[in-house]
CSV table of C-alpha atoms and ligand atoms in Angstrom, one decimal:
chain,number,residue,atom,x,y,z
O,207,UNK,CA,0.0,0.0,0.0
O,208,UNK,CA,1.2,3.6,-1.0
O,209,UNK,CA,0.0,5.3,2.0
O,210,UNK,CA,0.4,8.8,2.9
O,211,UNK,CA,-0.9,10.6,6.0
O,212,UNK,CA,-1.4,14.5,6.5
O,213,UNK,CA,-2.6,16.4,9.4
O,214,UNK,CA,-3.9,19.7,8.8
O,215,UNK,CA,-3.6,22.0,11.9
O,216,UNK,CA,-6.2,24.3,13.2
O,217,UNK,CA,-5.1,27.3,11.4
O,218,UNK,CA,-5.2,25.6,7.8
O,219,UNK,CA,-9.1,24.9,8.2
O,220,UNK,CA,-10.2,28.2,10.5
O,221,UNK,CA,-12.7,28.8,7.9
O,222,UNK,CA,-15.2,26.9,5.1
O,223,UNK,CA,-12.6,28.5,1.8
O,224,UNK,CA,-9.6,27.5,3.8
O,225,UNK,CA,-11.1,23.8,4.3
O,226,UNK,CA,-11.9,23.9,0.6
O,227,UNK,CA,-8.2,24.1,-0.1
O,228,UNK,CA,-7.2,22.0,2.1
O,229,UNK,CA,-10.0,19.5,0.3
O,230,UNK,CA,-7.7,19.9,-3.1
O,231,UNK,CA,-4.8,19.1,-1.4
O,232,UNK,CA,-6.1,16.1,-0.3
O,233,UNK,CA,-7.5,15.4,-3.3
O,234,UNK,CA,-4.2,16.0,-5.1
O,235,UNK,CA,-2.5,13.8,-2.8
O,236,UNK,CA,-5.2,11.1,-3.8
O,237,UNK,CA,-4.5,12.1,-8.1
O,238,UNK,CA,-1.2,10.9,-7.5
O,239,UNK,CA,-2.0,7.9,-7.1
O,240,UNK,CA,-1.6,7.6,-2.9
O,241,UNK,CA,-4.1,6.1,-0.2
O,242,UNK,CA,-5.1,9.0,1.7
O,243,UNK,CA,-5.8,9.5,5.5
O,244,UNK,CA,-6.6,13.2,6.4
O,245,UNK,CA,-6.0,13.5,10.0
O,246,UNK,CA,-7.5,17.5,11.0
O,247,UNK,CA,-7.5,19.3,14.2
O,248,UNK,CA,-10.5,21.7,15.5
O,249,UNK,CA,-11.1,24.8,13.1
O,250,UNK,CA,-9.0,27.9,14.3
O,251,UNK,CA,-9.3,29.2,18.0
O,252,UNK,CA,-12.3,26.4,18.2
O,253,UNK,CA,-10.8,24.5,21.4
O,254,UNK,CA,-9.9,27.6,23.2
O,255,UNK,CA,-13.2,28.8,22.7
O,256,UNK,CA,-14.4,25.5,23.6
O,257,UNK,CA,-12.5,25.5,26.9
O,258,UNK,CA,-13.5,29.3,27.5
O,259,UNK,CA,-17.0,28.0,27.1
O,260,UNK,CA,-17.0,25.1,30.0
O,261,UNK,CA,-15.4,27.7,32.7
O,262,UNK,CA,-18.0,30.3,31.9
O,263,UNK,CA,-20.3,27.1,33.5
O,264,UNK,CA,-17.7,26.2,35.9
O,265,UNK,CA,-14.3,26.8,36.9
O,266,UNK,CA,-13.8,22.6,37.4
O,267,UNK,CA,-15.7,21.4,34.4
O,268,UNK,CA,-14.2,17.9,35.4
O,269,UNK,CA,-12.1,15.7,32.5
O,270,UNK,CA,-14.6,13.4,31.2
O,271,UNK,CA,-16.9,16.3,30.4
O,272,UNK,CA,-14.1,18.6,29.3
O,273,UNK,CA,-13.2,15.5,27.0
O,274,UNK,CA,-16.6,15.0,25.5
O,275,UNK,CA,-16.6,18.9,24.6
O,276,UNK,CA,-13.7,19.3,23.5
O,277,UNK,CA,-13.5,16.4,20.8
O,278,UNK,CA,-16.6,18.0,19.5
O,279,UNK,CA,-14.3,20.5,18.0
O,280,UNK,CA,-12.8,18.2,15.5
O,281,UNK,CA,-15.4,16.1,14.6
O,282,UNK,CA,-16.7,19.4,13.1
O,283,UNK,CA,-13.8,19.7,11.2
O,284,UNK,CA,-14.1,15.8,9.9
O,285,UNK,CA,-17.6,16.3,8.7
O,286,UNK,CA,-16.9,19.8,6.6
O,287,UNK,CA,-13.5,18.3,5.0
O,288,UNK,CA,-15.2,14.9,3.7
O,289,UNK,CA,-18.2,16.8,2.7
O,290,UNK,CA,-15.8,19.7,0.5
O,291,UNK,CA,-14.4,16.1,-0.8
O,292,UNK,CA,-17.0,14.3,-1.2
O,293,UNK,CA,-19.1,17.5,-3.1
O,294,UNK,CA,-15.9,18.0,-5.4
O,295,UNK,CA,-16.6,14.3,-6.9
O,296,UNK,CA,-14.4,12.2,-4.5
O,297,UNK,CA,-15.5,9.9,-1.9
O,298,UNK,CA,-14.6,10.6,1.3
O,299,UNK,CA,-15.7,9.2,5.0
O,300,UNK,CA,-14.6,10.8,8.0
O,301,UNK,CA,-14.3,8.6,11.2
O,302,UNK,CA,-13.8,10.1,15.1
O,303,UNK,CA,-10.8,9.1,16.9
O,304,UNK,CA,-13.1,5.8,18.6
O,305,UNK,CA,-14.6,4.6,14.7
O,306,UNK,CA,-10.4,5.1,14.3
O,307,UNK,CA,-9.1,2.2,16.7
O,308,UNK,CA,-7.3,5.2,18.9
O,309,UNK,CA,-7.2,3.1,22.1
O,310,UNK,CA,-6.1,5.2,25.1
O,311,UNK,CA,-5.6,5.1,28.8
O,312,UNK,CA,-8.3,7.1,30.9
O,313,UNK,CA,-6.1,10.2,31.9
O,314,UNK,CA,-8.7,12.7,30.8
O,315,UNK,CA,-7.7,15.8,28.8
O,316,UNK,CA,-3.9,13.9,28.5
O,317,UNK,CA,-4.8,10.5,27.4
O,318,UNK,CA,-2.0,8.4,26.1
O,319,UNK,CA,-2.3,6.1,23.3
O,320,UNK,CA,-2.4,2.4,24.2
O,321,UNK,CA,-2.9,1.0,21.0
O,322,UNK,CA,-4.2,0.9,16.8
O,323,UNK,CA,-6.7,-0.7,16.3
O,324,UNK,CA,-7.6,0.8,12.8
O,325,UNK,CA,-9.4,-2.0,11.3
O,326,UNK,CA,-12.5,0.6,9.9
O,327,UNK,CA,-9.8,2.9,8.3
O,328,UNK,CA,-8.2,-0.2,6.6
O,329,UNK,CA,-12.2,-1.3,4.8
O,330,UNK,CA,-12.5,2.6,3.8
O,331,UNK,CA,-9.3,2.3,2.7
O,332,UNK,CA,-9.9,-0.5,0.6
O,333,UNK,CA,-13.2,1.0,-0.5
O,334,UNK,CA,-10.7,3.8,-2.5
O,335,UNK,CA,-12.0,6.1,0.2
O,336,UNK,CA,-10.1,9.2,1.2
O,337,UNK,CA,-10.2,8.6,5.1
O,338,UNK,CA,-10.4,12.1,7.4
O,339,UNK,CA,-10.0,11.0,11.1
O,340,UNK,CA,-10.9,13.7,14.1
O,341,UNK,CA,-7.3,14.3,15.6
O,342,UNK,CA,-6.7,14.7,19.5
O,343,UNK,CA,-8.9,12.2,20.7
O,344,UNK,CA,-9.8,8.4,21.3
O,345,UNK,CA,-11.5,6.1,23.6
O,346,UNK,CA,-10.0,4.7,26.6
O,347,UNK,CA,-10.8,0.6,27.4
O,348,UNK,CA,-13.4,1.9,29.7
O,349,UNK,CA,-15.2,3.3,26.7
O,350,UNK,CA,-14.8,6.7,27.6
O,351,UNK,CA,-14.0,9.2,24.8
O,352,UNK,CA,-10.4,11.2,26.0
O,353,UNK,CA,-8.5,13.7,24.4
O,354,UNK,CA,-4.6,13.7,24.2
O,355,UNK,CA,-3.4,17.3,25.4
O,356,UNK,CA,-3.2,20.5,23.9
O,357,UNK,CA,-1.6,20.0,20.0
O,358,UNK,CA,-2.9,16.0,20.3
O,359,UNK,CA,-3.8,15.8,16.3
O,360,UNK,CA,0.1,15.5,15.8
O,361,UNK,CA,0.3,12.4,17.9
O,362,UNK,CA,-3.2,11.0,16.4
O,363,UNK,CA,-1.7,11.4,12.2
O,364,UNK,CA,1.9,9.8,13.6
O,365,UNK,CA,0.0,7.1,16.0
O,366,UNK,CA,-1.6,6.3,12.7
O,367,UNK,CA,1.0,6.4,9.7
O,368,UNK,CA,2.9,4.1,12.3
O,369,UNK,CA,-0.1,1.5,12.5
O,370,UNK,CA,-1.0,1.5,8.9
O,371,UNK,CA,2.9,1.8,7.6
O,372,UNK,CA,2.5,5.0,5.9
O,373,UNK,CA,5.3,6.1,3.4
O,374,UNK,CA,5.3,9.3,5.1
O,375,UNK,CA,3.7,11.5,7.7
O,376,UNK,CA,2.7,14.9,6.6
O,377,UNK,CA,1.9,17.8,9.3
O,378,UNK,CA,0.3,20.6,7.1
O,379,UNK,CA,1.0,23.9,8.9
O,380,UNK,CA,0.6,27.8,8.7
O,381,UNK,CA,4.5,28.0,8.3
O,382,UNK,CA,7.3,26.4,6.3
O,383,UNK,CA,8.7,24.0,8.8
O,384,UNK,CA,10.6,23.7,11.8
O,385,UNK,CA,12.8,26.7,12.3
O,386,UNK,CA,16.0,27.6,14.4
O,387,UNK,CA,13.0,29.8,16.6
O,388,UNK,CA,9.3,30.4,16.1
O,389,UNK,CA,9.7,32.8,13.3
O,390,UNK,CA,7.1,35.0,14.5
O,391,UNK,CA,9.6,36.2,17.1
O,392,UNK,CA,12.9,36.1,15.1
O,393,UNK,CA,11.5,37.1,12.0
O,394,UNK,CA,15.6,36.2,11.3
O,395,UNK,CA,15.1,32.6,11.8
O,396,UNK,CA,16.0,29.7,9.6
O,397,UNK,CA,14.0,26.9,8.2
O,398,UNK,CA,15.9,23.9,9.0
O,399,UNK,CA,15.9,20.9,6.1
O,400,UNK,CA,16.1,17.9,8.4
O,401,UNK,CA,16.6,17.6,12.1
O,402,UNK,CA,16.9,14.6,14.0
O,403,UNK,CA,14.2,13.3,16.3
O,404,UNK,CA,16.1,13.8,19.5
O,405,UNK,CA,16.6,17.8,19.0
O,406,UNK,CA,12.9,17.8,17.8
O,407,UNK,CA,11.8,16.1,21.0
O,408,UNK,CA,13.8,18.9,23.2
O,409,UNK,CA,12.4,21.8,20.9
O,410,UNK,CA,9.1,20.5,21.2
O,411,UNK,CA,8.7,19.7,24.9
O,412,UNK,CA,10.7,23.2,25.8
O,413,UNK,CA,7.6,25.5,24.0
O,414,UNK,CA,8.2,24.7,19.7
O,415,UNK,CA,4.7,23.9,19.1
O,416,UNK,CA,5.0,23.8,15.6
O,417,UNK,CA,5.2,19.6,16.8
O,418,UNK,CA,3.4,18.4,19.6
O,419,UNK,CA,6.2,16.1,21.7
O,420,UNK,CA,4.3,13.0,22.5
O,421,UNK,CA,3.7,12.9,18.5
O,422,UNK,CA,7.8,13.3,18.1
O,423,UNK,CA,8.1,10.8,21.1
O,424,UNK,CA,6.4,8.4,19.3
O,425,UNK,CA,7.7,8.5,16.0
O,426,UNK,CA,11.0,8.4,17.5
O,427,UNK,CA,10.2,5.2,19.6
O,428,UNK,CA,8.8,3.6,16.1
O,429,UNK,CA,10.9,5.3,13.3
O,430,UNK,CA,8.3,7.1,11.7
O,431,UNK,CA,9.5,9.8,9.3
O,432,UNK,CA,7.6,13.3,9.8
O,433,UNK,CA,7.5,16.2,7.2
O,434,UNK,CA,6.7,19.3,8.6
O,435,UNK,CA,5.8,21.5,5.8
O,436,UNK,CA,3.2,24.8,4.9
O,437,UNK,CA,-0.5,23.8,3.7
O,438,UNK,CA,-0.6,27.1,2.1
O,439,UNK,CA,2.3,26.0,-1.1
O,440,UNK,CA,4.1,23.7,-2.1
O,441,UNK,CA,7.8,23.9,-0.7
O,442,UNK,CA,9.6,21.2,1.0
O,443,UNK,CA,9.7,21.6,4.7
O,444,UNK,CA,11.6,20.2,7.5
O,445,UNK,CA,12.4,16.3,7.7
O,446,UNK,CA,12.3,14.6,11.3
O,447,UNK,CA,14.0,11.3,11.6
O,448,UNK,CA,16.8,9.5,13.1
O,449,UNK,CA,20.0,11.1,13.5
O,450,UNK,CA,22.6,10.2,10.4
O,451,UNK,CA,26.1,11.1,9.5
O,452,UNK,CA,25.0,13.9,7.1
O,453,UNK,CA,23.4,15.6,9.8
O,454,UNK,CA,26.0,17.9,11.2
O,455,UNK,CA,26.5,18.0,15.3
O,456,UNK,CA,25.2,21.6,15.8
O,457,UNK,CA,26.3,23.1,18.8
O,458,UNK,CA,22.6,24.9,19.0
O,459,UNK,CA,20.1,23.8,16.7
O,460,UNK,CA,17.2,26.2,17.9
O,461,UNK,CA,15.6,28.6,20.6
O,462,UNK,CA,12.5,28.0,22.0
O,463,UNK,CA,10.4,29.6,25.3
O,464,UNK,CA,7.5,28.5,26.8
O,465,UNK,CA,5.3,30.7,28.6
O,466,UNK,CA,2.6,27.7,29.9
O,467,UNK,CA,4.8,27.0,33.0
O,468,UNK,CA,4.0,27.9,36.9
O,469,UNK,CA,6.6,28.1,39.2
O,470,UNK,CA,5.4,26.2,42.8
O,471,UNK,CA,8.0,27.3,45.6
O,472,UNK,CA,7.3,25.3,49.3
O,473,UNK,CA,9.3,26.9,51.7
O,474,UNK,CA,10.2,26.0,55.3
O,475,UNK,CA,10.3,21.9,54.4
O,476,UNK,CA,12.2,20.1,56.6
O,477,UNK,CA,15.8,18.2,55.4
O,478,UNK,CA,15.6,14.9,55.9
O,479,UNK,CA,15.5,11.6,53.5
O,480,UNK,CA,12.0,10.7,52.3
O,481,UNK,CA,10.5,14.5,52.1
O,482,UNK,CA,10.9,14.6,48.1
O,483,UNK,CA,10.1,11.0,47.6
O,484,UNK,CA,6.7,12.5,49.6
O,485,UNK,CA,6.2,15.3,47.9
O,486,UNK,CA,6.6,14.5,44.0
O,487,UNK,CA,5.2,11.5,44.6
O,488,UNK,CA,1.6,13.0,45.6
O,489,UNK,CA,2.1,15.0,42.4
O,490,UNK,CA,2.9,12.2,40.5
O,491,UNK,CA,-0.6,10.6,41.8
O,492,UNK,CA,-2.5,13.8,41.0
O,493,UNK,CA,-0.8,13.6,37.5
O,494,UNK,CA,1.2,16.6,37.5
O,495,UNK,CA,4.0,16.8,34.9
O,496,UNK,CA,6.3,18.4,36.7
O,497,UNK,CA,9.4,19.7,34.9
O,498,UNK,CA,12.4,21.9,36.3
O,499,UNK,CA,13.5,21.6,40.3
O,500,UNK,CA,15.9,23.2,43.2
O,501,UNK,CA,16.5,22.5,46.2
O,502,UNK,CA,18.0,25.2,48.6
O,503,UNK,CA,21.1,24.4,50.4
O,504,UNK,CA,19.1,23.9,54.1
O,505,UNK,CA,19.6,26.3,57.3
O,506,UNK,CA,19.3,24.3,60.5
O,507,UNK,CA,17.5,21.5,58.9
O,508,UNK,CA,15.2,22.9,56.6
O,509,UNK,CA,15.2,24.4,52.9
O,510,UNK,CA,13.0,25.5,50.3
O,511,UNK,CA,12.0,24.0,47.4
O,512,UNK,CA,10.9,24.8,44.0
O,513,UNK,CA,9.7,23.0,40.8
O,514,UNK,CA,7.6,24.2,37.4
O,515,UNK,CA,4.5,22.6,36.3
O,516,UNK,CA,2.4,23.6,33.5
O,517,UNK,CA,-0.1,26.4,34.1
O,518,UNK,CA,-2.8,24.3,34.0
O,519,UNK,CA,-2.0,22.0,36.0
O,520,UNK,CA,-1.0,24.7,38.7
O,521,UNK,CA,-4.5,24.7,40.5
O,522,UNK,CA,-3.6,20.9,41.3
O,523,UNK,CA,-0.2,21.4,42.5
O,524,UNK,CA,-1.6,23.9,44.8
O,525,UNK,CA,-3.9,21.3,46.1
O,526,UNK,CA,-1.8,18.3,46.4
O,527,UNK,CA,0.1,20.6,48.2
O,528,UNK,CA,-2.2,21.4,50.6
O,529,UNK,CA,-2.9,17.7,51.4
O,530,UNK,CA,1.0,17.6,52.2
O,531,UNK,CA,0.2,19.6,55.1
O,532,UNK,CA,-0.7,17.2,57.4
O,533,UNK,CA,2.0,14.6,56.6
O,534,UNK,CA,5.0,17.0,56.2
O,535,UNK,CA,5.4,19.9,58.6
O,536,UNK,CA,6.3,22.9,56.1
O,537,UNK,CA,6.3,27.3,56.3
O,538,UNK,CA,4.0,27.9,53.4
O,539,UNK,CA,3.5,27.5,49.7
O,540,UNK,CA,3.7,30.1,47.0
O,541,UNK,CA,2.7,30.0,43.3
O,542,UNK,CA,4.7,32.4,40.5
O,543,UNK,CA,2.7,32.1,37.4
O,544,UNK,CA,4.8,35.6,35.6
O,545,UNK,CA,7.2,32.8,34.5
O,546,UNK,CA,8.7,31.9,31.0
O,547,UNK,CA,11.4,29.1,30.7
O,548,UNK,CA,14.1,29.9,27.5
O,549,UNK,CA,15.8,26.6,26.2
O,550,UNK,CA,18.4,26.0,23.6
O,551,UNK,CA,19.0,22.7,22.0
O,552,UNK,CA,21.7,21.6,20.2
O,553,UNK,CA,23.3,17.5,20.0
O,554,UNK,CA,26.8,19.5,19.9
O,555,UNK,CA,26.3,20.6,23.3
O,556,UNK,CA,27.6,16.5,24.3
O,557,UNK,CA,31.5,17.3,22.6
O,558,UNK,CA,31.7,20.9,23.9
O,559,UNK,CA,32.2,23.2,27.3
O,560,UNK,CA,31.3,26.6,27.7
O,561,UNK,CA,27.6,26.8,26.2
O,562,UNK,CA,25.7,26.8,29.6
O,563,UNK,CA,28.2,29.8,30.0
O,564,UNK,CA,27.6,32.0,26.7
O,565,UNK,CA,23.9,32.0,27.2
O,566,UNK,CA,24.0,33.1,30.6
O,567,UNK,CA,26.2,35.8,29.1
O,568,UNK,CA,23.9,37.3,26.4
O,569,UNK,CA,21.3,36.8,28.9
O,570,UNK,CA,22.8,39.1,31.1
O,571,UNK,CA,24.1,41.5,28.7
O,572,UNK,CA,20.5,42.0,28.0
O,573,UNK,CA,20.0,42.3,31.6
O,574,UNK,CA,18.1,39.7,32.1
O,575,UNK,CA,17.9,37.6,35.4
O,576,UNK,CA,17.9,34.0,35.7
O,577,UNK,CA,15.7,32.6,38.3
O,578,UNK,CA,16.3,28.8,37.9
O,579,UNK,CA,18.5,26.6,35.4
O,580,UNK,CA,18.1,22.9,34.3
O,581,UNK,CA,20.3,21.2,31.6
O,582,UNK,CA,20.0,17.8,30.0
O,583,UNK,CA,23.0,16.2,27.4
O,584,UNK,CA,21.9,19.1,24.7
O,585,UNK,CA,19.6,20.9,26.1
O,586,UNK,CA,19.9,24.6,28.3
O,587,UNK,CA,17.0,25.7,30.3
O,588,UNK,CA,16.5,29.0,31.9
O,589,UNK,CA,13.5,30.5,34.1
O,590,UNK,CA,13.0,34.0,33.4
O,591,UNK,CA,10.7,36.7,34.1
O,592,UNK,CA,7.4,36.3,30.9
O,593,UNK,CA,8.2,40.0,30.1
O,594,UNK,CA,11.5,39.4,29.2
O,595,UNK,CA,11.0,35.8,27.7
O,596,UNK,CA,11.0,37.1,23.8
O,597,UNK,CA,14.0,39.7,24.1
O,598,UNK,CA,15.9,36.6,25.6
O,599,UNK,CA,14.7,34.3,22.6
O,600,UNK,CA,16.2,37.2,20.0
O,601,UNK,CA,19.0,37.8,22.0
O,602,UNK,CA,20.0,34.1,21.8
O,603,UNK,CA,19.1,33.7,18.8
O,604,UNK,CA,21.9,36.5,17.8
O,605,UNK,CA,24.4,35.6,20.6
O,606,UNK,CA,24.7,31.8,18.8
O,607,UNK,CA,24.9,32.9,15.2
O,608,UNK,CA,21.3,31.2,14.3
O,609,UNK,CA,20.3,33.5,11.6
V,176,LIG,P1,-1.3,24.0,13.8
V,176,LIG,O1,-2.6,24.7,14.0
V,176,LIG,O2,-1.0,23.8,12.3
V,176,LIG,O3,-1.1,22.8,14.6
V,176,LIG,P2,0.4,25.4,15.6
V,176,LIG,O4,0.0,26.8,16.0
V,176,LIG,O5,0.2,24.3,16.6
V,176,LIG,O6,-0.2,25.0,14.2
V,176,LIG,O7,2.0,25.4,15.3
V,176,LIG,C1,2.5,26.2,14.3
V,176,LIG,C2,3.1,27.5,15.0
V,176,LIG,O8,4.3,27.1,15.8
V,176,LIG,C3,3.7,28.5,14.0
V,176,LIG,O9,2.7,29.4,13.6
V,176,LIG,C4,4.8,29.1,14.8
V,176,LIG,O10,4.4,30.4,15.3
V,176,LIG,C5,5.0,28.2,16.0
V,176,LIG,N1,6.4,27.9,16.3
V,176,LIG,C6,7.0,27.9,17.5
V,176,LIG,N2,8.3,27.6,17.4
V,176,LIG,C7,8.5,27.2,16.1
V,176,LIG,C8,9.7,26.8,15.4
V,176,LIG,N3,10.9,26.6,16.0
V,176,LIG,N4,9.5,26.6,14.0
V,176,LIG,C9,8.4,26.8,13.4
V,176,LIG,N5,7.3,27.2,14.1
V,176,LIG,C10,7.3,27.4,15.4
V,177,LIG,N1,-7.5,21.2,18.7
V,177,LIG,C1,-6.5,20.7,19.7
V,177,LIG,C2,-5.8,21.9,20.2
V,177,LIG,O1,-6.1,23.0,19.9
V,177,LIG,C3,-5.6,19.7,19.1
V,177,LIG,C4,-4.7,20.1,18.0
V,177,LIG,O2,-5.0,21.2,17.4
V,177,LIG,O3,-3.8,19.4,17.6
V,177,LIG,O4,-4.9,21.7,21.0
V,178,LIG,MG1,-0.4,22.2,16.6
């Protein structure tokens, strides 16, 4: 089978001419002789306005509701593409993420993909139907309809060109490719040709969300090649695959911020073995992602501690905290939420010394102050005030010669 998947991103389908293009795409994909699965995400602002909706009811709409309301966002997407297809004399079907075989666990509004089970999209398939699927979502073994986190439709159209052995992996998006920073803030930034999954993975789980990470995660863990590339012409974009000799070892490959992180600070914990294990593993339970932490050097047994977690999951954090009380005897717990966290990524960082210390210098050439700093094998993380986080993206952008 000569099998290609595309995803089309929210922005490529915000309105009914837009999905009309994206309908000849597909439909040229199909000319040329390919098995098409269209994978689409909600039209535009859709799930924000989705979410914005639920709080105006309540502030804890609870996951499984959140879930049913939110994948309503691109089923309306599926059901407009295969109609534009279907009225422009091809015969499309479109399927939601359960008709697709996207088996997940029950973690609502993060789900993670179990397993394929695309048995439908294989008999539409071999119908010579062009196959749209809702991205973002599935069902769970407990039959309950989940969705897969903010940017999920990436994960759905790689989850599925890994199942169904696609030749390639399409995401359609409102810019070129990947680039060395989100070229709406260094309008100086390069499109990179290829980059290898690793560096994509960093990029995308340090604020790039050009690619989802769980969807570069995955294809990394199965070898599936992604194309990032524009749905608006016809250039070649960026290829993501395994690393290779003629990819050279880039001392920084890209810049990237995030501004979606909280920083929790508990202060006054006591010093003694067992405390973290305590700690992170309530938030663990509560499913908190938590990313960057410090621990102060302790003053007559105890210290403070402090650790990022994504905004949304802050409110959690806050609680889980507050359930620590009566095990762990601490002074208080404070939230920061004015927090952005800077990142460079490069695989050349393993062979050389002195990066962690030229960012920190055109950091504070631009007077900026670093609040907390986390590094991985080639990756440099910074916390910074949000105010200052897209001067520090430009200004690292310049200091390591990316343009
Ligand atoms: P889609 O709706 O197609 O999923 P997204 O908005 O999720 O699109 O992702 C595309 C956006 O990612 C671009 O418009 C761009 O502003 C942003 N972006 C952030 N970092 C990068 C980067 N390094 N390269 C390309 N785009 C980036
Ligand atoms: N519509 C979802 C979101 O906005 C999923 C996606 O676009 O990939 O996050
Ligand atoms: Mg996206």
């Amino acid at each position: 089978m000569n099998l290609i998947v595309q995803k089309y991103g929210g922005t490529s389908l915000a309105t009914p001419d837009l999905i009309k293009r994206a309908a000849w795409r597909v439909i040229a994909c199909k000319k040329q002789g390919y098995d098409v699965i269209a994978v689409v995400s909600a039209m535009g602002n859709t799930t924000d306005e989705l979410i914005d909706l639920a709080r105006k009811i309540t502030p804890n709409p609870g996951g499984r509701e959140l879930d049913m309301l939110l994948s309503s966002g691109e089923r309306i997407s599926m059901a407009l593409l295969s109609m534009a297809i279907n009225s422009m004399g091809f015969n499309a079907v479109s399927l939601t993420g359960s008709q697709s075989g996207i088996i997940t666990d029950t973690v609502h509004t993060k789900a993670r993909i179990k397993e394929i089970k695309a048995q439908r999209v294989l008999e539409e398939l071999a119908k010579g139907k062009i196959v749209i699927v809702a991205g973002f979502q599935g069902v769970s073994l407990e039959r309950e309809i989940t969705t897969l986190g903010r940017g999920g439709s990436d994960t759905t159209a790689v989850a599925l060109a890994y199942a169904l052995k696609a030749n390639v992996c399409e995401i359609l998006t409102d810019v070129d490719g990947v680039y060395t920073a989100d070229p709406r803030v260094v309008p100086e930034a390069r499109k990179l040709d290829v980059i290898s999954y690793e560096e994509m993975l960093e990029l995308a789980s340090s604020g790039a969300r050009v690619l989802n990470s769980r969807s570069v995660e995955f294809a990394k863990q199965h070898g599936v090649v992604i194309h990032v590339r524009s749905s608006f012409n016809d250039n070649i974009g960026t290829i993501i695959k395994e690393e290779d000799e003629s990819m050279e070892e880039i001392l920084v490959r890209g810049v990237t911020y995030d501004t979606n992180e909280a920083k929790v600070t508990i202060r006054g914990v006591p010093d003694r073995p067992g405390i973290a294990a305590k700690i992170f593993g309530k938030l663990a339970q509560a499913n908190v992602n938590v990313d960057m932490i410090i621990q102060n050097v302790s003053d007559s047994g105890v210290t403070d501690m402090s650790f990022t977690v994504p905004d949304s999951e802050l409110k959690t954090a806050l609680e889980c905290g507050r359930q620590l009380r009566d095990e762990i005897d601490f002074k208080d717990i404070v939230a920061d939420e004015d927090i952005a966290k800077v990142s460079i990524v490069g695989t050349g960082m393993r062979t050389h010394s002195g990066v962690a210390a030229s960012m920190f210098e055109a950091l504070a050439k631009n007077n900026i102050n670093i609040e907390m700093i986390s590094t991985s094998e080639i990756k440099i993380s910074c916390v910074v005030r949000r105010s200052r986080a897209e001067e520090a993206v430009k200004a690292l952008h310049k200091a390591f010669e990316l343009g």
